[in-house]
C-alpha positions in Angstrom: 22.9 -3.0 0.8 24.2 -2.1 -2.3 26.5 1.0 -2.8 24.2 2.4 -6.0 22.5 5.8 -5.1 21.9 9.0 -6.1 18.7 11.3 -5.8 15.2 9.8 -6.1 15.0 10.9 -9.8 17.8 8.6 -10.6 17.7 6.0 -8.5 14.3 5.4 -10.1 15.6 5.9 -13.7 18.3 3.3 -12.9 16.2 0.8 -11.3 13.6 0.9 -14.5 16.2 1.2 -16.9 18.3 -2.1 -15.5 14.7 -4.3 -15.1 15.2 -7.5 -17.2 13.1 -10.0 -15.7 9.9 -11.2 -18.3 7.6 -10.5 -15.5 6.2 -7.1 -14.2 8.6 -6.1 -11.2 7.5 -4.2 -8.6 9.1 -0.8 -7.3 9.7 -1.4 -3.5 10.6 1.4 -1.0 12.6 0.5 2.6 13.0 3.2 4.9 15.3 3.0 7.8 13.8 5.4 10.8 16.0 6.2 13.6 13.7 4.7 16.4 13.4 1.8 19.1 11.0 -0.3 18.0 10.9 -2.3 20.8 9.3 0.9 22.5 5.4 0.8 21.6 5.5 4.5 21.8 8.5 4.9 18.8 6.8 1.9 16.7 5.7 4.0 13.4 2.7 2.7 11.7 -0.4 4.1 9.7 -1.7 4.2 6.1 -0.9 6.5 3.0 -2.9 6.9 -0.4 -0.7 6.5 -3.2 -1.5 9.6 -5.4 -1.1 7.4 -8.1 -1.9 3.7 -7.3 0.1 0.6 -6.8 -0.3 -1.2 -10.8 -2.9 -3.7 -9.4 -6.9 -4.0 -8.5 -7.2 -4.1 -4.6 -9.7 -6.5 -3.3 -11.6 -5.6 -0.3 -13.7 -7.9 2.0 -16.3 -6.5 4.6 -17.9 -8.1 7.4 -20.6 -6.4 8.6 -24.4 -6.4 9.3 -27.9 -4.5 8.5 -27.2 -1.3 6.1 -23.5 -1.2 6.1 -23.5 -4.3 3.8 -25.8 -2.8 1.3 -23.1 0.3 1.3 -20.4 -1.9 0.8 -21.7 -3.8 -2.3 -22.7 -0.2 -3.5 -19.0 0.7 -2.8 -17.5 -2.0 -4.3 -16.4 -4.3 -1.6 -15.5 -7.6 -3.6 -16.8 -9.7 -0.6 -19.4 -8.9 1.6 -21.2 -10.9 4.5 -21.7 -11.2 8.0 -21.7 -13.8 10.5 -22.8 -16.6 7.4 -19.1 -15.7 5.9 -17.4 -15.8 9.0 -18.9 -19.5 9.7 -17.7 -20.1 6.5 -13.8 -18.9 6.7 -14.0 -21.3 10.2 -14.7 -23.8 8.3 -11.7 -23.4 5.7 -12.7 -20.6 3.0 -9.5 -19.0 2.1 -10.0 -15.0 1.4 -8.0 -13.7 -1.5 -8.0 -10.3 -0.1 -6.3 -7.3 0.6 -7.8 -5.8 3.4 -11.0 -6.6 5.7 -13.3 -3.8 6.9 -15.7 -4.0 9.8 -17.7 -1.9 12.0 -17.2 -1.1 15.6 -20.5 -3.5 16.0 -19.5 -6.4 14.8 -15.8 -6.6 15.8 -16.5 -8.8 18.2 -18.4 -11.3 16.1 -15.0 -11.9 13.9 -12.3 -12.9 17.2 -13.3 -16.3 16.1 -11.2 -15.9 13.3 -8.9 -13.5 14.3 -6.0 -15.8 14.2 -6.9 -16.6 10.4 -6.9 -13.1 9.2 -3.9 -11.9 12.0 -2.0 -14.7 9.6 -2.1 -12.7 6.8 -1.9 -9.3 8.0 -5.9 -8.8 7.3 -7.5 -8.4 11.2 -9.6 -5.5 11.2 -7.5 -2.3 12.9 -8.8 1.3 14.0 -5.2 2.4 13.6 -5.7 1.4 9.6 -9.2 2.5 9.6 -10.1 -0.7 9.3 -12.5 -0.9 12.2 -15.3 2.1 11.2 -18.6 3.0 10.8 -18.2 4.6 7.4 -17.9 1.6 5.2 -18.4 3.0 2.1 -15.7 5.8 2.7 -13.3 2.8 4.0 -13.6 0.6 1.0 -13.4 3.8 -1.8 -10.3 5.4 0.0 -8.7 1.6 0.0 -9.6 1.2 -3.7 -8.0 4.4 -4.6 -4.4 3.1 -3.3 -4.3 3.2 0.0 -1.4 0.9 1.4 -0.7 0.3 5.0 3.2 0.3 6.5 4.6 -0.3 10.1 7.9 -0.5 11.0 9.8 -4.4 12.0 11.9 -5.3 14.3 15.0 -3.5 13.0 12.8 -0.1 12.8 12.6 -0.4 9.0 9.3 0.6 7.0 8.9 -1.5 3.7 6.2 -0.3 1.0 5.6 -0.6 -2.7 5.3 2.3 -5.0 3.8 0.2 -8.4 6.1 -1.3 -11.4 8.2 -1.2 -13.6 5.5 -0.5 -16.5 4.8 3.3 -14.1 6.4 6.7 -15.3 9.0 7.9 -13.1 7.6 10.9 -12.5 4.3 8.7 -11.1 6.7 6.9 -8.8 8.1 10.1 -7.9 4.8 11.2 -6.6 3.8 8.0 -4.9 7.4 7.4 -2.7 7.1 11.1 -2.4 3.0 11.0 -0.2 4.6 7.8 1.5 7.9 9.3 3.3 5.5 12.3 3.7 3.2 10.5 5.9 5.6 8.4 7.4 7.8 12.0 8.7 4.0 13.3 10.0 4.0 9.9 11.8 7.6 10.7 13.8 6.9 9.7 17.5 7.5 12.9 20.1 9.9 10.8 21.9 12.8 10.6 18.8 14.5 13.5 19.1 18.0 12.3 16.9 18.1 11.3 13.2 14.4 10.2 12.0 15.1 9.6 8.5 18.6 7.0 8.2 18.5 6.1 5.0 16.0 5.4 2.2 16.4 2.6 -0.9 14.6 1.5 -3.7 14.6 -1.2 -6.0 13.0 -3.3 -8.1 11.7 -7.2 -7.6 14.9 -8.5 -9.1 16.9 -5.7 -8.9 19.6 -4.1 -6.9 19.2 -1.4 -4.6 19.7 2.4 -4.7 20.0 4.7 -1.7 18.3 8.2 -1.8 20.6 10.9 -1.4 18.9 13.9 0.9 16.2 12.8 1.5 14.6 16.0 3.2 14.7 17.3 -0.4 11.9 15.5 -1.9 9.1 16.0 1.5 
């Protein structure tokens, strides 16, 4: 990692300032938790709504049945079906999602393609809210900017904030609601150093490292 840092403020000024590329970078996050992954019980995971988006339209597919698929339409789920769409992703239709919602009922009616949508990080998951009842409320709260994280291997946590095109003071308030959620999410069992580091950079830029980070959550 690079050597670059300072507080959030400027390491965000920086980054946006030294952008050069002709396309529309994105601001990325990588926080470094002082846990065991290999420990289900210290593995950190969850979802935050960024305050102020992520830059980009998120698309949202549904698969569900009866009522809930009238509410997702009305919701603005940009695909919607039920077992007819999932006979037609086994037979090869690629879904240029984000996310997939379904209800507690029909969860079993999509294992068949649970290894297509596992793939690409899309399997319906209660811990996401993902799996629910509420469609409607699950496809508006995803709209708005909700993201999901989980730490790897190495116990680091990797999230976008939005582009270089965002105020910094928007950016601010996005990494801000993700380390805030991610320090609510601090397994019982880490009792040393939660937060290790923190840097941010941009698509084709170096990184920065965050400076106190308690300051800013």
């Amino acid at each position: 990692m690079s050597a670059y840092h300072g507080n959030s403020k400027q390491c965000l000024e920086k980054i946006i300032e030294s952008a050069l590329s002709q396309f529309n970078e994105s601001i990325d996050v990588a926080v470094n938790l002082g846990v065991d992954s290999r420990k289900s019980e210290e593995q950190v995971c969850g979802t935050v709504v960024l305050p102020k988006g992520i830059g980009k339209d998120i698309k949202v597919a549904v698969f569900a049945q009866d009522k809930h698929l009238s509410e997702a339409e009305k919701a603005g789920a940009d695909i919607v079906g039920g077992e007819d769409l999932v006979e037609e992703i086994k037979k090869g239709r690629k879904l240029d999602v984000d996310w997939c919602i379904t209800t507690p009922d029909f969860i079993a009616k999509i294992t068949s393609i649970a290894k297509v949508l596992g793939a690409k990080g899309l399997m319906p998951n209660p811990k996401f809210g993902t799996v629910t009842s509420k469609v409607a409320e699950a496809v508006k709260t995803i709209k708005s900017g909700q993201i999901k994280f989980r730490t790897d291997k190495s116990g680091i946590i990797h999230g976008k904030l939005g582009n270089i095109k965002f105020s910094v003071d928007d950016l601010l308030e996005n990494l801000k609601a993700f380390l805030k959620v991610i320090k609510n999410s601090k397994p019982v069992s880490v009792k040393g150093v939660y937060f290790k580091s923190v840097f941010l950079n941009s698509t084709m830029g170096k990184a920065y490292k965050i400076n106190k980070v308690e300051d800013i959550i």
